[in-house]
């Protein structure tokens, strides 16, 4: 359904450190900066793009928004969560845990306040 998700950042190098580490934990590649100054991550047929807002105003996190990132396993979710908290992210909501449907889930806010979740596929 979606081609990509674009979020704003006030500090692209800080965002790069966070997202390079969290995507590496999921088996992804480091981000690449395009000619327009956007940081781009391609992983599992999806794209996450990070940019300074084009209107020149500060980037803010979406209130009520969450970006979900697919993880292959519980271990990947845990590695993602650890990489995120080590590289400027903040653990939020419940600790990483298994849901009733068997999916393993963790939540973070990135250094700019965007809410993220990594989750394995449900088993039930």
Tab-separated table of C-alpha atoms in Angstrom:
chain	number	residue	atom	x	y	z
A	1	UNK	CA	0.000	0.000	0.000
A	2	UNK	CA	2.738	2.495	0.886
A	3	UNK	CA	5.786	3.418	-1.176
A	4	UNK	CA	7.643	5.040	1.717
A	5	UNK	CA	7.410	6.851	5.034
A	6	UNK	CA	9.008	10.302	5.367
A	7	UNK	CA	9.764	11.832	8.755
A	8	UNK	CA	11.456	15.055	9.737
A	9	UNK	CA	14.621	15.555	11.726
A	10	UNK	CA	16.349	18.612	13.113
A	11	UNK	CA	19.738	16.860	13.091
A	12	UNK	CA	20.341	14.440	10.224
A	13	UNK	CA	23.698	13.192	11.544
A	14	UNK	CA	22.112	12.330	14.912
A	15	UNK	CA	19.270	10.623	13.047
A	16	UNK	CA	21.794	8.735	10.896
A	17	UNK	CA	23.585	7.360	13.985
A	18	UNK	CA	20.270	6.148	15.433
A	19	UNK	CA	18.801	4.655	12.248
A	20	UNK	CA	22.069	3.118	10.999
A	21	UNK	CA	22.343	1.265	14.332
A	22	UNK	CA	18.703	0.177	14.521
A	23	UNK	CA	18.539	-1.023	10.914
A	24	UNK	CA	21.865	-2.865	11.295
A	25	UNK	CA	20.295	-4.712	14.234
A	26	UNK	CA	17.567	-5.902	11.826
A	27	UNK	CA	20.043	-6.920	9.133
A	28	UNK	CA	19.615	-3.719	7.110
A	29	UNK	CA	22.140	-1.469	5.433
A	30	UNK	CA	23.262	2.025	6.504
A	31	UNK	CA	21.290	4.926	5.113
A	32	UNK	CA	22.345	6.897	2.063
A	33	UNK	CA	22.022	10.644	1.572
A	34	UNK	CA	20.395	11.547	-1.739
A	35	UNK	CA	21.122	14.623	-3.868
A	36	UNK	CA	18.295	16.511	-2.131
A	37	UNK	CA	19.795	15.982	1.344
A	38	UNK	CA	17.377	13.252	2.461
A	39	UNK	CA	18.588	10.238	4.396
A	40	UNK	CA	17.130	7.074	2.840
A	41	UNK	CA	16.869	3.553	4.238
A	42	UNK	CA	15.686	0.648	2.092
A	43	UNK	CA	14.818	-2.565	3.932
A	44	UNK	CA	12.522	-5.492	3.099
A	45	UNK	CA	10.957	-3.691	0.105
A	46	UNK	CA	10.144	-0.590	2.164
A	47	UNK	CA	11.755	2.829	2.357
A	48	UNK	CA	12.129	5.171	5.298
A	49	UNK	CA	13.213	8.685	4.384
A	50	UNK	CA	14.395	11.314	6.856
A	51	UNK	CA	14.680	14.980	5.962
A	52	UNK	CA	14.814	18.462	7.342
A	53	UNK	CA	11.350	19.948	6.716
A	54	UNK	CA	11.214	21.717	3.360
A	55	UNK	CA	9.194	24.596	4.836
A	56	UNK	CA	12.167	25.580	7.020
A	57	UNK	CA	10.263	25.083	10.282
A	58	UNK	CA	11.509	22.701	12.991
A	59	UNK	CA	10.659	19.017	12.665
A	60	UNK	CA	8.146	17.699	15.180
A	61	UNK	CA	6.973	14.156	15.930
A	62	UNK	CA	3.500	13.106	14.825
A	63	UNK	CA	1.139	13.058	17.796
A	64	UNK	CA	-0.622	9.685	17.681
A	65	UNK	CA	1.539	8.373	14.844
A	66	UNK	CA	3.613	5.190	14.984
A	67	UNK	CA	5.974	3.759	12.375
A	68	UNK	CA	6.042	-0.043	12.418
A	69	UNK	CA	9.196	-1.859	11.307
A	70	UNK	CA	9.156	-5.576	10.483
A	71	UNK	CA	11.637	-7.766	12.335
A	72	UNK	CA	12.460	-11.376	11.486
A	73	UNK	CA	12.520	-12.636	15.071
A	74	UNK	CA	12.331	-11.883	18.798
A	75	UNK	CA	16.123	-11.601	18.840
A	76	UNK	CA	16.024	-8.982	16.080
A	77	UNK	CA	13.438	-6.961	18.021
A	78	UNK	CA	15.625	-7.068	21.134
A	79	UNK	CA	18.750	-6.098	19.144
A	80	UNK	CA	16.819	-3.219	17.502
A	81	UNK	CA	15.632	-1.965	20.895
A	82	UNK	CA	19.127	-2.145	22.394
A	83	UNK	CA	20.706	-0.412	19.378
A	84	UNK	CA	18.084	2.317	19.573
A	85	UNK	CA	18.518	3.058	23.260
A	86	UNK	CA	22.304	2.984	22.841
A	87	UNK	CA	22.155	5.522	19.980
A	88	UNK	CA	19.930	8.249	21.387
A	89	UNK	CA	16.491	6.626	21.365
A	90	UNK	CA	14.176	6.391	24.355
A	91	UNK	CA	12.362	3.238	25.454
A	92	UNK	CA	8.639	3.906	25.748
A	93	UNK	CA	5.435	2.105	26.664
A	94	UNK	CA	5.957	-1.444	27.895
A	95	UNK	CA	9.297	-3.269	27.877
A	96	UNK	CA	9.854	-5.493	24.821
A	97	UNK	CA	7.330	-8.325	25.122
A	98	UNK	CA	5.318	-11.011	23.402
A	99	UNK	CA	1.737	-10.164	22.469
A	100	UNK	CA	-1.160	-12.621	22.818
A	101	UNK	CA	-0.929	-13.358	19.065
A	102	UNK	CA	2.739	-14.419	19.413
A	103	UNK	CA	4.278	-11.295	17.867
A	104	UNK	CA	7.250	-9.925	19.792
A	105	UNK	CA	7.084	-6.118	20.051
A	106	UNK	CA	9.214	-3.198	21.286
A	107	UNK	CA	8.693	0.575	21.180
A	108	UNK	CA	11.125	3.503	20.983
A	109	UNK	CA	11.131	7.215	20.300
A	110	UNK	CA	13.920	8.265	17.977
A	111	UNK	CA	16.111	11.276	18.891
A	112	UNK	CA	13.551	13.618	17.246
A	113	UNK	CA	10.612	12.100	19.158
A	114	UNK	CA	9.100	9.957	16.384
A	115	UNK	CA	7.381	6.848	17.764
A	116	UNK	CA	8.635	3.550	16.326
A	117	UNK	CA	7.852	-0.089	16.884
A	118	UNK	CA	9.702	-3.185	15.752
A	119	UNK	CA	7.742	-6.400	15.719
A	120	UNK	CA	8.076	-9.973	14.605
A	121	UNK	CA	5.239	-11.664	12.744
A	122	UNK	CA	2.403	-13.163	14.801
A	123	UNK	CA	2.664	-16.909	15.396
A	124	UNK	CA	-0.985	-17.544	16.264
